[in-house]
Tab-separated table of C-alpha atoms in Angstrom:
chain	number	residue	atom	x	y	z
A	1	MET	CA	55.018	53.863	20.722
A	2	ALA	CA	58.035	52.577	18.796
A	3	PHE	CA	59.788	52.020	22.103
A	4	ASN	CA	56.821	50.045	23.375
A	5	ARG	CA	56.793	47.856	20.267
A	6	ILE	CA	60.509	47.163	20.650
A	7	PHE	CA	60.052	46.373	24.348
A	8	VAL	CA	57.186	43.984	23.605
A	9	LYS	CA	59.191	42.187	20.906
A	10	HIS	CA	62.160	41.936	23.247
A	11	ALA	CA	59.952	40.599	26.010
A	12	GLN	CA	58.506	38.057	23.612
A	13	ARG	CA	61.987	36.909	22.616
A	14	VAL	CA	63.038	36.638	26.248
A	15	GLY	CA	59.894	34.712	26.999
A	16	TRP	CA	60.505	32.362	24.080
A	17	LEU	CA	64.120	31.859	25.155
A	18	PHE	CA	63.041	31.152	28.708
A	19	ALA	CA	60.447	28.646	27.512
A	20	PHE	CA	63.099	26.990	25.295
A	21	MET	CA	65.486	26.694	28.245
A	22	VAL	CA	62.737	25.161	30.381
A	23	VAL	CA	61.969	22.575	27.687
A	24	LEU	CA	65.682	21.849	27.189
A	25	SER	CA	66.165	21.446	30.917
A	26	SER	CA	63.205	19.097	31.052
A	27	CYS	CA	64.649	17.061	28.190
A	28	ASN	CA	68.018	16.859	29.913
A	29	SER	CA	66.364	15.782	33.170
A	30	ALA	CA	64.379	13.139	31.321
A	31	LYS	CA	67.544	11.941	29.588
A	32	GLU	CA	69.431	11.766	32.885
A	33	SER	CA	66.521	9.847	34.395
A	34	GLU	CA	66.590	7.416	31.466
A	35	GLU	CA	70.372	6.992	31.784
A	36	LYS	CA	70.034	6.243	35.490
A	37	THR	CA	67.318	3.714	34.718
A	38	GLU	CA	69.505	2.068	32.069
A	39	THR	CA	72.442	1.967	34.496
A	40	LYS	CA	70.249	0.325	37.086
A	41	LYS	CA	69.099	-2.215	34.512
A	42	GLU	CA	72.704	-2.985	33.628
A	43	THR	CA	73.668	-3.647	37.248
A	44	THR	CA	70.729	-5.994	37.662
A	45	SER	CA	71.149	-7.734	34.313
A	46	PRO	CA	71.172	-11.554	34.066
A	47	ALA	CA	74.985	-11.509	33.922
A	48	ALA	CA	75.061	-9.951	37.390
A	49	THR	CA	72.686	-12.547	38.818
A	50	LYS	CA	74.294	-15.715	37.461
A	51	LYS	CA	74.702	-18.588	39.888
A	52	THR	CA	78.138	-20.090	40.446
A	53	ILE	CA	79.403	-23.630	39.909
A	54	VAL	CA	82.785	-24.323	41.504
A	55	PHE	CA	84.928	-27.230	40.341
A	56	PHE	CA	87.352	-27.856	43.194
A	57	GLY	CA	90.069	-30.307	42.282
A	58	ASN	CA	93.551	-31.125	41.086
A	59	SER	CA	95.287	-31.192	37.693
A	60	LEU	CA	92.332	-32.954	36.061
A	61	THR	CA	90.103	-29.986	36.853
A	62	ALA	CA	92.861	-27.488	36.057
A	63	GLY	CA	93.301	-28.978	32.575
A	64	TYR	CA	96.981	-29.772	32.993
A	65	GLY	CA	98.892	-30.025	29.721
A	66	LEU	CA	96.175	-28.545	27.500
A	67	ASP	CA	97.019	-25.686	25.143
A	68	ASP	CA	93.768	-23.944	26.068
A	69	PRO	CA	92.312	-24.215	29.616
A	70	SER	CA	88.828	-23.809	28.136
A	71	GLU	CA	89.296	-27.298	26.669
A	72	SER	CA	89.270	-28.800	30.180
A	73	PHE	CA	86.084	-30.571	31.217
A	74	SER	CA	85.071	-27.644	33.428
A	75	GLY	CA	85.581	-25.219	30.536
A	76	LEU	CA	83.487	-27.454	28.285
A	77	ILE	CA	80.730	-27.490	30.915
A	78	GLN	CA	80.681	-23.678	30.743
A	79	LYS	CA	80.321	-23.827	26.959
A	80	ARG	CA	77.432	-26.290	27.302
A	81	ILE	CA	75.746	-24.046	29.852
A	82	ASP	CA	76.149	-20.994	27.625
A	83	SER	CA	74.745	-22.834	24.605
A	84	LEU	CA	71.641	-23.696	26.628
A	85	GLY	CA	71.228	-20.142	27.902
A	86	LEU	CA	71.493	-21.153	31.560
A	87	ALA	CA	72.400	-18.454	34.077
A	88	TYR	CA	75.471	-20.116	35.568
A	89	LYS	CA	79.167	-19.301	35.552
A	90	VAL	CA	81.855	-21.917	36.108
A	91	VAL	CA	84.811	-21.322	38.397
A	92	ASN	CA	87.776	-23.606	37.741
A	93	ALA	CA	89.401	-24.034	41.147
A	94	GLY	CA	91.778	-26.799	40.115
A	95	VAL	CA	95.373	-26.891	41.376
A	96	SER	CA	97.835	-29.355	39.893
A	97	GLY	CA	99.309	-31.768	42.429
A	98	GLU	CA	96.583	-31.066	44.998
A	99	THR	CA	95.878	-33.747	47.594
A	100	THR	CA	92.799	-33.959	49.793
A	101	ALA	CA	94.868	-32.547	52.676
A	102	GLY	CA	95.890	-29.589	50.530
A	103	GLY	CA	92.292	-29.098	49.440
A	104	ASN	CA	91.120	-29.120	53.039
A	105	SER	CA	93.612	-26.338	53.815
A	106	ARG	CA	92.645	-24.320	50.733
A	107	ILE	CA	88.854	-24.556	50.924
A	108	ASP	CA	88.424	-21.870	53.589
A	109	TRP	CA	89.898	-19.232	51.276
A	110	LEU	CA	87.729	-20.364	48.374
A	111	LEU	CA	84.542	-20.160	50.437
A	112	LYS	CA	84.940	-16.395	50.690
A	113	GLN	CA	83.113	-16.237	47.357
A	114	HIS	CA	79.516	-17.396	47.052
A	115	LEU	CA	78.735	-20.676	45.327
A	116	ASP	CA	75.566	-22.527	44.369
A	117	VAL	CA	76.941	-25.834	43.063
A	118	PHE	CA	80.142	-27.425	44.386
A	119	VAL	CA	81.841	-30.270	42.504
A	120	LEU	CA	84.601	-31.926	44.549
A	121	GLU	CA	87.265	-33.681	42.467
A	122	LEU	CA	90.118	-34.729	44.733
A	123	GLY	CA	91.812	-37.914	45.873
A	124	GLY	CA	93.636	-39.068	42.764
A	125	ASN	CA	96.991	-37.794	44.018
A	126	ASP	CA	96.336	-39.421	47.395
A	127	GLY	CA	95.922	-42.761	45.668
A	128	LEU	CA	99.036	-42.364	43.533
A	129	ARG	CA	101.032	-41.567	46.675
A	130	GLY	CA	99.583	-44.426	48.677
A	131	ILE	CA	98.110	-42.167	51.342
A	132	PRO	CA	95.940	-44.211	53.747
A	133	VAL	CA	92.333	-44.363	52.540
A	134	ALA	CA	91.095	-43.375	55.994
A	135	GLU	CA	93.037	-40.102	55.694
A	136	THR	CA	91.605	-39.394	52.246
A	137	LYS	CA	88.100	-40.101	53.499
A	138	LYS	CA	88.543	-37.804	56.499
A	139	ASN	CA	89.773	-34.928	54.342
A	140	LEU	CA	87.017	-35.279	51.742
A	141	GLN	CA	84.408	-35.243	54.482
A	142	ALA	CA	86.005	-32.214	56.138
A	143	ILE	CA	85.857	-30.279	52.858
A	144	LEU	CA	82.189	-31.120	52.356
A	145	ASP	CA	81.400	-30.191	55.961
A	146	LYS	CA	82.965	-26.755	55.494
A	147	VAL	CA	81.018	-26.109	52.313
A	148	LYS	CA	77.728	-27.187	53.899
A	149	ALA	CA	78.373	-25.032	56.963
A	150	LYS	CA	79.035	-21.904	54.871
A	151	TYR	CA	76.441	-22.507	52.136
A	152	PRO	CA	73.797	-24.930	53.414
A	153	ASP	CA	71.624	-24.510	50.306
A	154	ALA	CA	74.404	-25.355	47.854
A	155	GLN	CA	74.153	-28.473	45.703
A	156	LEU	CA	77.120	-30.809	46.295
A	157	VAL	CA	78.620	-33.293	43.850
A	158	LEU	CA	81.478	-35.738	44.425
A	159	ALA	CA	83.616	-36.998	41.542
A	160	GLY	CA	84.622	-40.605	42.074
A	161	MET	CA	88.146	-41.769	41.324
A	162	GLN	CA	89.881	-45.104	40.884
A	163	ILE	CA	93.546	-46.071	40.785
A	164	PRO	CA	95.467	-48.883	39.079
A	165	PRO	CA	95.994	-52.050	41.141
A	166	ASN	CA	99.762	-51.514	41.378
A	167	MET	CA	99.233	-50.269	44.948
A	168	GLY	CA	97.593	-53.597	45.722
A	169	LYS	CA	94.072	-54.835	45.053
A	170	THR	CA	92.976	-54.270	48.636
A	171	TYR	CA	94.076	-50.655	48.653
A	172	ALA	CA	92.594	-50.006	45.199
A	173	GLY	CA	89.276	-51.550	46.241
A	174	GLU	CA	89.049	-49.543	49.455
A	175	PHE	CA	90.001	-46.367	47.607
A	176	LYS	CA	87.269	-46.834	45.010
A	177	ALA	CA	84.638	-47.614	47.661
A	178	VAL	CA	85.291	-44.507	49.743
A	179	TYR	CA	83.601	-42.191	47.218
A	180	LYS	CA	80.272	-43.992	47.256
A	181	GLU	CA	80.444	-44.213	51.047
A	182	ILE	CA	80.872	-40.456	51.357
A	183	ALA	CA	78.224	-39.686	48.738
A	184	ASP	CA	75.701	-41.936	50.490
A	185	LYS	CA	76.533	-40.553	53.921
A	186	ASN	CA	76.034	-36.957	52.760
A	187	ASN	CA	73.139	-37.712	50.392
A	188	ILE	CA	74.856	-35.967	47.491
A	189	LYS	CA	75.291	-36.670	43.783
A	190	LEU	CA	78.139	-38.979	42.771
A	191	ILE	CA	79.988	-39.152	39.477
A	192	PRO	CA	80.872	-42.863	39.768
A	193	PHE	CA	84.235	-42.552	37.965
A	194	LEU	CA	85.324	-39.246	36.473
A	195	LEU	CA	87.752	-40.935	34.065
A	196	GLU	CA	85.221	-43.483	32.784
A	197	GLY	CA	86.057	-44.222	29.146
A	198	VAL	CA	89.358	-42.349	29.357
A	199	GLY	CA	91.485	-43.937	32.072
A	200	GLY	CA	93.873	-46.481	30.575
A	201	GLU	CA	93.118	-45.402	26.983
A	202	ALA	CA	96.479	-44.297	25.527
A	203	LYS	CA	94.995	-42.279	22.665
A	204	LEU	CA	92.886	-40.241	25.069
A	205	ASN	CA	95.735	-39.400	27.437
A	206	GLN	CA	98.861	-37.313	27.207
A	207	ALA	CA	102.339	-38.852	27.132
A	208	ASP	CA	102.342	-39.282	30.916
A	209	GLY	CA	99.413	-41.679	30.640
A	210	ILE	CA	97.590	-39.844	33.445
A	211	HIS	CA	96.261	-36.551	32.141
A	212	PRO	CA	93.582	-36.571	29.420
A	213	THR	CA	94.013	-34.947	26.036
A	214	ALA	CA	91.485	-32.402	24.770
A	215	GLU	CA	89.517	-35.310	23.300
A	216	GLY	CA	89.670	-37.106	26.616
A	217	HIS	CA	88.351	-34.043	28.424
A	218	ARG	CA	85.330	-34.023	26.133
A	219	ILE	CA	84.450	-37.457	27.485
A	220	LEU	CA	85.039	-36.284	31.058
A	221	ALA	CA	82.689	-33.371	30.417
A	222	GLU	CA	79.965	-35.793	29.351
A	223	ASN	CA	80.547	-37.904	32.479
A	224	VAL	CA	80.065	-34.784	34.589
A	225	TRP	CA	77.156	-33.333	32.633
A	226	VAL	CA	75.049	-36.474	32.991
A	227	ILE	CA	75.159	-36.017	36.767
A	228	ILE	CA	74.906	-32.244	37.206
A	229	LYS	CA	72.426	-31.286	34.483
A	230	ASP	CA	69.409	-31.944	36.701
A	231	LEU	CA	70.821	-29.632	39.375
A	232	LEU	CA	70.874	-26.579	37.109
């Protein structure tokens, strides 16, 4: 009888241990399921689904001469977007010294990454070098054509530029007009003059008289924001 009682108690302990292991296993499975669910949520979080705004330009876009690139107008646009809780990330694709011909050669590589809004800021270096306006116009159009072909649903914006009359009033006038002509032809948004309120203002430009200071870039950011805010 004593043996039977011991056997029963042992069986009860084994049964309890087995039940405990089953519960523990169930808890672990539930935890693993929860972890997988959380991981899935993380990969599909808002950060992973943000749309992309690409600023494609020269030293103005790149923020040449600034101590902090985030002080460039494109960086300030990102800060504005973040403050408003909009699901967009800004890509600064500015290269100092870039001409429209250089941009036309570079755009194919850039288009390997998806974009939703494309802001084209090129031509200033063409004007400073006296490149024929017809050549600048052809290159700007070619860049826009490539973007539209790869991402037909993308919103396109063109940043207008002007140059001083030292290249001649005729050239300066034709150069200024080409931006509106292209914007109208492609039915896209136009920033009339990116450097409005900054160009020619010594206190808002660096020592070279061409590249804006951090304060100048804040004005550029406002010039851009007024045009692109309704696209976001």
